[in-house]
């Protein structure tokens, strides 16, 4: 016969294992987002260098504007924008999962 304390302990252990498993599954997308961040940074630096070398009279205040002008006639900008949104979604999901994991304690 199990005691209520033992049942709660088993339930908590199961919840912690579930959260741990979910966090492990999130690790891969987070690493993928990190790789995309590095790729985006590299692309922005390349575009910025190209724009500076071209001596175009463009004044831009953000890297997104630089990307937009450089990729105006292509789907690259849309792809990069989708990747940035996916990164934000993954970060939000991670924060929400971590919050639920801590609430389980």
Backbone atoms as SQL, in Angstrom:
CREATE TABLE atoms (id INTEGER PRIMARY KEY, chain TEXT, resi INTEGER, resn TEXT, atom TEXT, x REAL, y REAL, z REAL);
INSERT INTO atoms VALUES
  (1, 'A', 1, 'UNK', 'N', 0.845, -1.178, 0.000),
  (2, 'A', 1, 'UNK', 'CA', 0.000, 0.000, 0.000),
  (3, 'A', 1, 'UNK', 'C', 0.889, 1.239, 0.000),
  (4, 'A', 2, 'UNK', 'N', 0.592, 2.140, -0.896),
  (5, 'A', 2, 'UNK', 'CA', 1.425, 3.336, -0.971),
  (6, 'A', 2, 'UNK', 'C', 0.789, 4.464, -0.171),
  (7, 'A', 3, 'UNK', 'N', 1.642, 5.303, 0.334),
  (8, 'A', 3, 'UNK', 'CA', 1.169, 6.439, 1.119),
  (9, 'A', 3, 'UNK', 'C', 0.969, 7.629, 0.198),
  (10, 'A', 4, 'UNK', 'N', 0.140, 8.608, 0.637),
  (11, 'A', 4, 'UNK', 'CA', -0.058, 9.798, -0.204),
  (12, 'A', 4, 'UNK', 'C', 1.253, 10.523, -0.504),
  (13, 'A', 5, 'UNK', 'N', 2.158, 10.549, 0.462),
  (14, 'A', 5, 'UNK', 'CA', 3.447, 11.214, 0.249),
  (15, 'A', 5, 'UNK', 'C', 4.239, 10.505, -0.840),
  (16, 'A', 6, 'UNK', 'N', 4.216, 9.183, -0.809),
  (17, 'A', 6, 'UNK', 'CA', 4.936, 8.412, -1.821),
  (18, 'A', 6, 'UNK', 'C', 4.312, 8.634, -3.194),
  (19, 'A', 7, 'UNK', 'N', 2.974, 8.701, -3.259),
  (20, 'A', 7, 'UNK', 'CA', 2.291, 8.935, -4.536),
  (21, 'A', 7, 'UNK', 'C', 2.636, 10.315, -5.093),
  (22, 'A', 8, 'UNK', 'N', 2.671, 11.317, -4.220),
  (23, 'A', 8, 'UNK', 'CA', 3.039, 12.671, -4.649),
  (24, 'A', 8, 'UNK', 'C', 4.473, 12.678, -5.145),
  (25, 'A', 9, 'UNK', 'N', 5.343, 11.985, -4.419),
  (26, 'A', 9, 'UNK', 'CA', 6.749, 11.915, -4.819),
  (27, 'A', 9, 'UNK', 'C', 6.896, 11.260, -6.190),
  (28, 'A', 10, 'UNK', 'N', 6.167, 10.175, -6.408),
  (29, 'A', 10, 'UNK', 'CA', 6.212, 9.491, -7.704),
  (30, 'A', 10, 'UNK', 'C', 5.654, 10.400, -8.796),
  (31, 'A', 11, 'UNK', 'N', 4.563, 11.110, -8.485),
  (32, 'A', 11, 'UNK', 'CA', 3.968, 12.039, -9.454),
  (33, 'A', 11, 'UNK', 'C', 4.918, 13.163, -9.822),
  (34, 'A', 12, 'UNK', 'N', 5.592, 13.714, -8.817),
  (35, 'A', 12, 'UNK', 'CA', 6.562, 14.785, -9.078),
  (36, 'A', 12, 'UNK', 'C', 7.729, 14.272, -9.904),
  (37, 'A', 13, 'UNK', 'N', 8.198, 13.079, -9.568),
  (38, 'A', 13, 'UNK', 'CA', 9.308, 12.500, -10.329),
  (39, 'A', 13, 'UNK', 'C', 8.904, 12.312, -11.787),
  (40, 'A', 14, 'UNK', 'N', 7.699, 11.829, -12.005),
  (41, 'A', 14, 'UNK', 'CA', 7.202, 11.633, -13.370),
  (42, 'A', 14, 'UNK', 'C', 7.085, 12.967, -14.107),
  (43, 'A', 15, 'UNK', 'N', 6.575, 13.997, -13.415),
  (44, 'A', 15, 'UNK', 'CA', 6.439, 15.322, -14.035),
  (45, 'A', 15, 'UNK', 'C', 7.804, 15.892, -14.394),
  (46, 'A', 16, 'UNK', 'N', 8.764, 15.732, -13.504),
  (47, 'A', 16, 'UNK', 'CA', 10.118, 16.239, -13.754),
  (48, 'A', 16, 'UNK', 'C', 10.741, 15.520, -14.943),
  (49, 'A', 17, 'UNK', 'N', 10.555, 14.202, -15.010),
  (50, 'A', 17, 'UNK', 'CA', 11.083, 13.445, -16.147),
  (51, 'A', 17, 'UNK', 'C', 10.428, 13.895, -17.452),
  (52, 'A', 18, 'UNK', 'N', 9.115, 14.183, -17.396),
  (53, 'A', 18, 'UNK', 'CA', 8.412, 14.663, -18.589),
  (54, 'A', 18, 'UNK', 'C', 8.951, 16.001, -19.063),
  (55, 'A', 19, 'UNK', 'N', 9.168, 16.917, -18.122),
  (56, 'A', 19, 'UNK', 'CA', 9.714, 18.234, -18.469),
  (57, 'A', 19, 'UNK', 'C', 11.127, 18.083, -19.015),
  (58, 'A', 20, 'UNK', 'N', 11.905, 17.214, -18.389),
  (59, 'A', 20, 'UNK', 'CA', 13.274, 16.983, -18.853),
  (60, 'A', 20, 'UNK', 'C', 13.282, 16.461, -20.286),
  (61, 'A', 21, 'UNK', 'N', 12.386, 15.534, -20.584),
  (62, 'A', 21, 'UNK', 'CA', 12.289, 14.991, -21.942),
  (63, 'A', 21, 'UNK', 'C', 11.901, 16.085, -22.926),
  (64, 'A', 22, 'UNK', 'N', 10.931, 16.919, -22.548),
  (65, 'A', 22, 'UNK', 'CA', 10.505, 18.012, -23.442),
  (66, 'A', 22, 'UNK', 'C', 11.645, 18.993, -23.689),
  (67, 'A', 23, 'UNK', 'N', 12.398, 19.304, -22.642),
  (68, 'A', 23, 'UNK', 'CA', 13.522, 20.233, -22.802),
  (69, 'A', 23, 'UNK', 'C', 14.585, 19.648, -23.722),
  (70, 'A', 24, 'UNK', 'N', 14.809, 18.335, -23.641),
  (71, 'A', 24, 'UNK', 'CA', 15.778, 17.697, -24.536),
  (72, 'A', 24, 'UNK', 'C', 15.308, 17.789, -25.982),
  (73, 'A', 25, 'UNK', 'N', 13.992, 17.639, -26.191),
  (74, 'A', 25, 'UNK', 'CA', 13.454, 17.744, -27.549),
  (75, 'A', 25, 'UNK', 'C', 13.552, 19.175, -28.072),
  (76, 'A', 26, 'UNK', 'N', 13.503, 20.150, -27.180),
  (77, 'A', 26, 'UNK', 'CA', 13.613, 21.551, -27.593),
  (78, 'A', 26, 'UNK', 'C', 15.055, 21.943, -27.897),
  (79, 'A', 27, 'UNK', 'N', 16.009, 21.217, -27.351),
  (80, 'A', 27, 'UNK', 'CA', 17.415, 21.580, -27.519),
  (81, 'A', 27, 'UNK', 'C', 17.819, 21.620, -28.984),
  (82, 'A', 28, 'UNK', 'N', 17.378, 20.635, -29.759),
  (83, 'A', 28, 'UNK', 'CA', 17.747, 20.586, -31.175),
  (84, 'A', 28, 'UNK', 'C', 17.239, 21.807, -31.937),
  (85, 'A', 29, 'UNK', 'N', 15.937, 22.187, -31.801),
  (86, 'A', 29, 'UNK', 'CA', 15.485, 23.394, -32.499),
  (87, 'A', 29, 'UNK', 'C', 16.210, 24.654, -32.027),
  (88, 'A', 30, 'UNK', 'N', 16.561, 24.698, -30.749),
  (89, 'A', 30, 'UNK', 'CA', 17.271, 25.869, -30.232),
  (90, 'A', 30, 'UNK', 'C', 18.656, 25.958, -30.860),
  (91, 'A', 31, 'UNK', 'N', 19.340, 24.815, -30.979),
  (92, 'A', 31, 'UNK', 'CA', 20.651, 24.811, -31.625),
  (93, 'A', 31, 'UNK', 'C', 20.519, 25.206, -33.091),
  (94, 'A', 32, 'UNK', 'N', 19.429, 24.766, -33.725),
  (95, 'A', 32, 'UNK', 'CA', 19.191, 25.114, -35.127),
  (96, 'A', 32, 'UNK', 'C', 18.965, 26.620, -35.260),
  (97, 'A', 33, 'UNK', 'N', 18.206, 27.195, -34.332),
  (98, 'A', 33, 'UNK', 'CA', 17.963, 28.638, -34.345),
  (99, 'A', 33, 'UNK', 'C', 19.274, 29.383, -34.143),
  (100, 'A', 34, 'UNK', 'N', 20.119, 28.883, -33.257),
  (101, 'A', 34, 'UNK', 'CA', 21.416, 29.514, -33.023),
  (102, 'A', 34, 'UNK', 'C', 22.253, 29.517, -34.297),
  (103, 'A', 35, 'UNK', 'N', 22.213, 28.410, -35.033),
  (104, 'A', 35, 'UNK', 'CA', 22.931, 28.333, -36.305),
  (105, 'A', 35, 'UNK', 'C', 22.372, 29.349, -37.287),
  (106, 'A', 36, 'UNK', 'N', 21.041, 29.465, -37.333),
  (107, 'A', 36, 'UNK', 'CA', 20.420, 30.442, -38.231),
  (108, 'A', 36, 'UNK', 'C', 20.790, 31.869, -37.826),
  (109, 'A', 37, 'UNK', 'N', 20.885, 32.123, -36.523),
  (110, 'A', 37, 'UNK', 'CA', 21.299, 33.445, -36.056),
  (111, 'A', 37, 'UNK', 'C', 22.691, 33.780, -36.587),
  (112, 'A', 38, 'UNK', 'N', 23.590, 32.817, -36.498),
  (113, 'A', 38, 'UNK', 'CA', 24.956, 33.036, -36.983),
  (114, 'A', 38, 'UNK', 'C', 24.953, 33.272, -38.490),
  (115, 'A', 39, 'UNK', 'N', 24.138, 32.497, -39.211),
  (116, 'A', 39, 'UNK', 'CA', 24.035, 32.673, -40.661),
  (117, 'A', 39, 'UNK', 'C', 23.483, 34.051, -41.005),
  (118, 'A', 40, 'UNK', 'N', 22.466, 34.489, -40.255),
  (119, 'A', 40, 'UNK', 'CA', 21.886, 35.813, -40.488),
  (120, 'A', 40, 'UNK', 'C', 22.911, 36.912, -40.228),
  (121, 'A', 41, 'UNK', 'N', 23.640, 36.775, -39.140),
  (122, 'A', 41, 'UNK', 'CA', 24.657, 37.776, -38.813),
  (123, 'A', 41, 'UNK', 'C', 25.702, 37.845, -39.919),
  (124, 'A', 42, 'UNK', 'N', 26.124, 36.691, -40.398),
  (125, 'A', 42, 'UNK', 'CA', 27.106, 36.640, -41.476),
  (126, 'A', 42, 'UNK', 'C', 26.555, 37.286, -42.745),
  (127, 'A', 43, 'UNK', 'N', 25.292, 36.989, -43.070),
  (128, 'A', 43, 'UNK', 'CA', 24.666, 37.573, -44.262),
  (129, 'A', 43, 'UNK', 'C', 24.567, 39.086, -44.137),
  (130, 'A', 44, 'UNK', 'N', 24.200, 39.563, -42.967),
  (131, 'A', 44, 'UNK', 'CA', 24.088, 41.007, -42.744),
  (132, 'A', 44, 'UNK', 'C', 25.452, 41.674, -42.901),
  (133, 'A', 45, 'UNK', 'N', 26.483, 41.048, -42.355),
  (134, 'A', 45, 'UNK', 'CA', 27.832, 41.613, -42.478),
  (135, 'A', 45, 'UNK', 'C', 28.282, 41.652, -43.935),
  (136, 'A', 46, 'UNK', 'N', 27.985, 40.585, -44.695),
  (137, 'A', 46, 'UNK', 'CA', 28.348, 40.559, -46.116),
  (138, 'A', 46, 'UNK', 'C', 27.617, 41.651, -46.885),
  (139, 'A', 47, 'UNK', 'N', 26.332, 41.782, -46.633),
  (140, 'A', 47, 'UNK', 'CA', 25.534, 42.798, -47.328),
  (141, 'A', 47, 'UNK', 'C', 26.015, 44.189, -46.954),
  (142, 'A', 48, 'UNK', 'N', 26.280, 44.386, -45.672),
  (143, 'A', 48, 'UNK', 'CA', 26.759, 45.686, -45.210),
  (144, 'A', 48, 'UNK', 'C', 28.086, 46.045, -45.879),
  (145, 'A', 49, 'UNK', 'N', 28.998, 45.085, -45.951),
  (146, 'A', 49, 'UNK', 'CA', 30.288, 45.306, -46.612),
  (147, 'A', 49, 'UNK', 'C', 30.079, 45.640, -48.083),
  (148, 'A', 50, 'UNK', 'N', 29.210, 44.894, -48.738),
  (149, 'A', 50, 'UNK', 'CA', 28.928, 45.135, -50.158),
  (150, 'A', 50, 'UNK', 'C', 28.356, 46.537, -50.366),
  (151, 'A', 51, 'UNK', 'N', 27.431, 46.925, -49.505),
  (152, 'A', 51, 'UNK', 'CA', 26.827, 48.254, -49.644),
  (153, 'A', 51, 'UNK', 'C', 27.863, 49.356, -49.418),
  (154, 'A', 52, 'UNK', 'N', 28.740, 49.158, -48.451),
  (155, 'A', 52, 'UNK', 'CA', 29.776, 50.157, -48.189),
  (156, 'A', 52, 'UNK', 'C', 30.740, 50.264, -49.369),
  (157, 'A', 53, 'UNK', 'N', 31.093, 49.115, -49.954),
  (158, 'A', 53, 'UNK', 'CA', 32.014, 49.104, -51.090),
  (159, 'A', 53, 'UNK', 'C', 31.378, 49.680, -52.350),
  (160, 'A', 54, 'UNK', 'N', 30.067, 49.594, -52.460),
  (161, 'A', 54, 'UNK', 'CA', 29.397, 50.089, -53.667),
  (162, 'A', 54, 'UNK', 'C', 29.231, 51.608, -53.658),
  (163, 'A', 55, 'UNK', 'N', 29.490, 52.236, -52.520),
  (164, 'A', 55, 'UNK', 'CA', 29.381, 53.691, -52.380),
  (165, 'A', 55, 'UNK', 'C', 28.003, 54.222, -52.752),
  (166, 'A', 56, 'UNK', 'N', 26.989, 53.439, -52.517),
  (167, 'A', 56, 'UNK', 'CA', 25.628, 53.906, -52.775),
  (168, 'A', 56, 'UNK', 'C', 25.233, 54.911, -51.704),
  (169, 'A', 57, 'UNK', 'N', 24.531, 55.954, -52.090),
  (170, 'A', 57, 'UNK', 'CA', 24.138, 56.971, -51.108),
  (171, 'A', 57, 'UNK', 'C', 22.914, 56.520, -50.303),
  (172, 'A', 58, 'UNK', 'N', 23.059, 55.424, -49.579),
  (173, 'A', 58, 'UNK', 'CA', 21.944, 54.895, -48.796),
  (174, 'A', 58, 'UNK', 'C', 22.208, 55.110, -47.314),
  (175, 'A', 59, 'UNK', 'N', 21.214, 55.614, -46.641),
  (176, 'A', 59, 'UNK', 'CA', 21.296, 55.774, -45.194),
  (177, 'A', 59, 'UNK', 'C', 20.294, 54.802, -44.587),
  (178, 'A', 60, 'UNK', 'N', 20.786, 53.838, -43.826),
  (179, 'A', 60, 'UNK', 'CA', 19.907, 52.857, -43.210),
  (180, 'A', 60, 'UNK', 'C', 20.192, 52.796, -41.720),
  (181, 'A', 61, 'UNK', 'N', 19.142, 52.574, -40.969),
  (182, 'A', 61, 'UNK', 'CA', 19.331, 52.571, -39.523),
  (183, 'A', 61, 'UNK', 'C', 19.347, 51.178, -38.906),
  (184, 'A', 62, 'UNK', 'N', 18.864, 50.173, -39.638),
  (185, 'A', 62, 'UNK', 'CA', 18.831, 48.835, -39.045),
  (186, 'A', 62, 'UNK', 'C', 19.348, 47.793, -40.031),
  (187, 'A', 63, 'UNK', 'N', 19.862, 46.679, -39.509),
  (188, 'A', 63, 'UNK', 'CA', 20.292, 45.588, -40.392),
  (189, 'A', 63, 'UNK', 'C', 19.139, 45.036, -41.229),
  (190, 'A', 64, 'UNK', 'N', 17.919, 45.071, -40.692),
  (191, 'A', 64, 'UNK', 'CA', 16.765, 44.571, -41.443),
  (192, 'A', 64, 'UNK', 'C', 16.542, 45.399, -42.697),
  (193, 'A', 65, 'UNK', 'N', 16.709, 46.716, -42.583),
  (194, 'A', 65, 'UNK', 'CA', 16.561, 47.574, -43.758),
  (195, 'A', 65, 'UNK', 'C', 17.647, 47.259, -44.789),
  (196, 'A', 66, 'UNK', 'N', 18.866, 46.995, -44.325),
  (197, 'A', 66, 'UNK', 'CA', 19.944, 46.631, -45.245),
  (198, 'A', 66, 'UNK', 'C', 19.600, 45.336, -45.971),
  (199, 'A', 67, 'UNK', 'N', 19.098, 44.360, -45.232),
  (200, 'A', 67, 'UNK', 'CA', 18.692, 43.096, -45.850),
  (201, 'A', 67, 'UNK', 'C', 17.569, 43.313, -46.851),
  (202, 'A', 68, 'UNK', 'N', 16.629, 44.155, -46.502),
  (203, 'A', 68, 'UNK', 'CA', 15.487, 44.395, -47.378),
  (204, 'A', 68, 'UNK', 'C', 15.945, 44.979, -48.714),
  (205, 'A', 69, 'UNK', 'N', 16.812, 45.963, -48.661),
  (206, 'A', 69, 'UNK', 'CA', 17.283, 46.596, -49.896),
  (207, 'A', 69, 'UNK', 'C', 18.113, 45.619, -50.721),
  (208, 'A', 70, 'UNK', 'N', 18.971, 44.846, -50.063),
  (209, 'A', 70, 'UNK', 'CA', 19.822, 43.901, -50.786),
  (210, 'A', 70, 'UNK', 'C', 19.025, 42.757, -51.409),
  (211, 'A', 71, 'UNK', 'N', 17.917, 42.388, -50.781),
  (212, 'A', 71, 'UNK', 'CA', 17.139, 41.240, -51.261),
  (213, 'A', 71, 'UNK', 'C', 15.796, 41.663, -51.845),
  (214, 'A', 72, 'UNK', 'N', 15.698, 42.895, -52.283),
  (215, 'A', 72, 'UNK', 'CA', 14.426, 43.454, -52.736),
  (216, 'A', 72, 'UNK', 'C', 13.787, 42.626, -53.842),
  (217, 'A', 73, 'UNK', 'N', 14.568, 42.121, -54.770),
  (218, 'A', 73, 'UNK', 'CA', 14.018, 41.383, -55.906),
  (219, 'A', 73, 'UNK', 'C', 14.122, 39.869, -55.736),
  (220, 'A', 74, 'UNK', 'N', 14.258, 39.397, -54.518),
  (221, 'A', 74, 'UNK', 'CA', 14.387, 37.953, -54.328),
  (222, 'A', 74, 'UNK', 'C', 13.540, 37.491, -53.151),
  (223, 'A', 75, 'UNK', 'N', 13.492, 36.206, -52.990),
  (224, 'A', 75, 'UNK', 'CA', 12.755, 35.621, -51.873),
  (225, 'A', 75, 'UNK', 'C', 13.635, 35.484, -50.634),
  (226, 'A', 76, 'UNK', 'N', 14.901, 35.865, -50.746),
  (227, 'A', 76, 'UNK', 'CA', 15.823, 35.717, -49.622),
  (228, 'A', 76, 'UNK', 'C', 15.358, 36.486, -48.395),
  (229, 'A', 77, 'UNK', 'N', 14.874, 37.700, -48.609),
  (230, 'A', 77, 'UNK', 'CA', 14.456, 38.509, -47.472),
  (231, 'A', 77, 'UNK', 'C', 13.292, 37.851, -46.752),
  (232, 'A', 78, 'UNK', 'N', 12.329, 37.354, -47.508),
  (233, 'A', 78, 'UNK', 'CA', 11.178, 36.681, -46.906),
  (234, 'A', 78, 'UNK', 'C', 11.641, 35.468, -46.100),
  (235, 'A', 79, 'UNK', 'N', 12.568, 34.700, -46.657),
  (236, 'A', 79, 'UNK', 'CA', 13.101, 33.531, -45.954),
  (237, 'A', 79, 'UNK', 'C', 13.783, 33.951, -44.650),
  (238, 'A', 80, 'UNK', 'N', 14.608, 34.989, -44.706),
  (239, 'A', 80, 'UNK', 'CA', 15.303, 35.456, -43.511),
  (240, 'A', 80, 'UNK', 'C', 14.318, 35.954, -42.466),
  (241, 'A', 81, 'UNK', 'N', 13.290, 36.650, -42.911),
  (242, 'A', 81, 'UNK', 'CA', 12.269, 37.149, -41.985),
  (243, 'A', 81, 'UNK', 'C', 11.554, 35.977, -41.310),
  (244, 'A', 82, 'UNK', 'N', 11.214, 34.948, -42.080),
  (245, 'A', 82, 'UNK', 'CA', 10.562, 33.762, -41.515),
  (246, 'A', 82, 'UNK', 'C', 11.473, 33.071, -40.506),
  (247, 'A', 83, 'UNK', 'N', 12.761, 33.031, -40.792),
  (248, 'A', 83, 'UNK', 'CA', 13.710, 32.408, -39.867),
  (249, 'A', 83, 'UNK', 'C', 13.786, 33.189, -38.557),
  (250, 'A', 84, 'UNK', 'N', 13.775, 34.519, -38.647),
  (251, 'A', 84, 'UNK', 'CA', 13.803, 35.333, -37.433),
  (252, 'A', 84, 'UNK', 'C', 12.535, 35.113, -36.612),
  (253, 'A', 85, 'UNK', 'N', 11.382, 35.017, -37.284),
  (254, 'A', 85, 'UNK', 'CA', 10.128, 34.762, -36.580),
  (255, 'A', 85, 'UNK', 'C', 10.142, 33.375, -35.944),
  (256, 'A', 86, 'UNK', 'N', 10.705, 32.387, -36.633),
  (257, 'A', 86, 'UNK', 'CA', 10.801, 31.030, -36.080),
  (258, 'A', 86, 'UNK', 'C', 11.692, 31.028, -34.839),
  (259, 'A', 87, 'UNK', 'N', 12.750, 31.827, -34.888),
  (260, 'A', 87, 'UNK', 'CA', 13.646, 31.943, -33.739),
  (261, 'A', 87, 'UNK', 'C', 12.895, 32.516, -32.543),
  (262, 'A', 88, 'UNK', 'N', 12.116, 33.571, -32.768),
  (263, 'A', 88, 'UNK', 'CA', 11.340, 34.168, -31.689),
  (264, 'A', 88, 'UNK', 'C', 10.335, 33.163, -31.132),
  (265, 'A', 89, 'UNK', 'N', 9.682, 32.402, -32.005),
  (266, 'A', 89, 'UNK', 'CA', 8.716, 31.390, -31.565),
  (267, 'A', 89, 'UNK', 'C', 9.390, 30.316, -30.719),
  (268, 'A', 90, 'UNK', 'N', 10.575, 29.875, -31.135),
  (269, 'A', 90, 'UNK', 'CA', 11.298, 28.840, -30.385),
  (270, 'A', 90, 'UNK', 'C', 11.707, 29.350, -29.010),
  (271, 'A', 91, 'UNK', 'N', 12.157, 30.596, -28.947),
  (272, 'A', 91, 'UNK', 'CA', 12.538, 31.176, -27.660),
  (273, 'A', 91, 'UNK', 'C', 11.322, 31.293, -26.747),
  (274, 'A', 92, 'UNK', 'N', 10.183, 31.701, -27.311),
  (275, 'A', 92, 'UNK', 'CA', 8.955, 31.824, -26.529),
  (276, 'A', 92, 'UNK', 'C', 8.532, 30.455, -25.996),
  (277, 'A', 93, 'UNK', 'N', 8.588, 29.432, -26.847),
  (278, 'A', 93, 'UNK', 'CA', 8.222, 28.079, -26.443),
  (279, 'A', 93, 'UNK', 'C', 9.149, 27.571, -25.342),
  (280, 'A', 94, 'UNK', 'N', 10.427, 27.848, -25.460),
  (281, 'A', 94, 'UNK', 'CA', 11.381, 27.428, -24.438),
  (282, 'A', 94, 'UNK', 'C', 11.065, 28.092, -23.102),
  (283, 'A', 95, 'UNK', 'N', 10.827, 29.415, -23.127),
  (284, 'A', 95, 'UNK', 'CA', 10.503, 30.122, -21.881),
  (285, 'A', 95, 'UNK', 'C', 9.239, 29.556, -21.245),
  (286, 'A', 96, 'UNK', 'N', 8.216, 29.287, -22.070),
  (287, 'A', 96, 'UNK', 'CA', 6.949, 28.760, -21.566),
  (288, 'A', 96, 'UNK', 'C', 7.145, 27.363, -20.973),
  (289, 'A', 97, 'UNK', 'N', 7.942, 26.538, -21.633),
  (290, 'A', 97, 'UNK', 'CA', 8.193, 25.184, -21.138),
  (291, 'A', 97, 'UNK', 'C', 8.980, 25.225, -19.834),
  (292, 'A', 98, 'UNK', 'N', 9.985, 26.099, -19.774),
  (293, 'A', 98, 'UNK', 'CA', 10.755, 26.231, -18.540),
  (294, 'A', 98, 'UNK', 'C', 9.859, 26.697, -17.401),
  (295, 'A', 99, 'UNK', 'N', 8.975, 27.639, -17.686),
  (296, 'A', 99, 'UNK', 'CA', 8.063, 28.161, -16.671),
  (297, 'A', 99, 'UNK', 'C', 7.171, 27.038, -16.144),
  (298, 'A', 100, 'UNK', 'N', 6.648, 26.213, -17.049),
  (299, 'A', 100, 'UNK', 'CA', 5.808, 25.084, -16.625),
  (300, 'A', 100, 'UNK', 'C', 6.621, 24.073, -15.825),
  (301, 'A', 101, 'UNK', 'N', 7.863, 23.867, -16.219),
  (302, 'A', 101, 'UNK', 'CA', 8.721, 22.937, -15.491),
  (303, 'A', 101, 'UNK', 'C', 8.956, 23.393, -14.063),
  (304, 'A', 102, 'UNK', 'N', 9.186, 24.686, -13.881),
  (305, 'A', 102, 'UNK', 'CA', 9.403, 25.208, -12.539),
  (306, 'A', 102, 'UNK', 'C', 8.117, 25.176, -11.726),
  (307, 'A', 103, 'UNK', 'N', 6.972, 25.356, -12.380),
  (308, 'A', 103, 'UNK', 'CA', 5.698, 25.291, -11.669),
  (309, 'A', 103, 'UNK', 'C', 5.421, 23.879, -11.173),
  (310, 'A', 104, 'UNK', 'N', 5.972, 22.875, -11.864),
  (311, 'A', 104, 'UNK', 'CA', 5.762, 21.485, -11.455),
  (312, 'A', 104, 'UNK', 'C', 6.440, 21.185, -10.122),
  (313, 'A', 105, 'UNK', 'N', 7.463, 21.973, -9.807),
  (314, 'A', 105, 'UNK', 'CA', 8.135, 21.769, -8.529),
  (315, 'A', 105, 'UNK', 'C', 7.287, 22.357, -7.446);
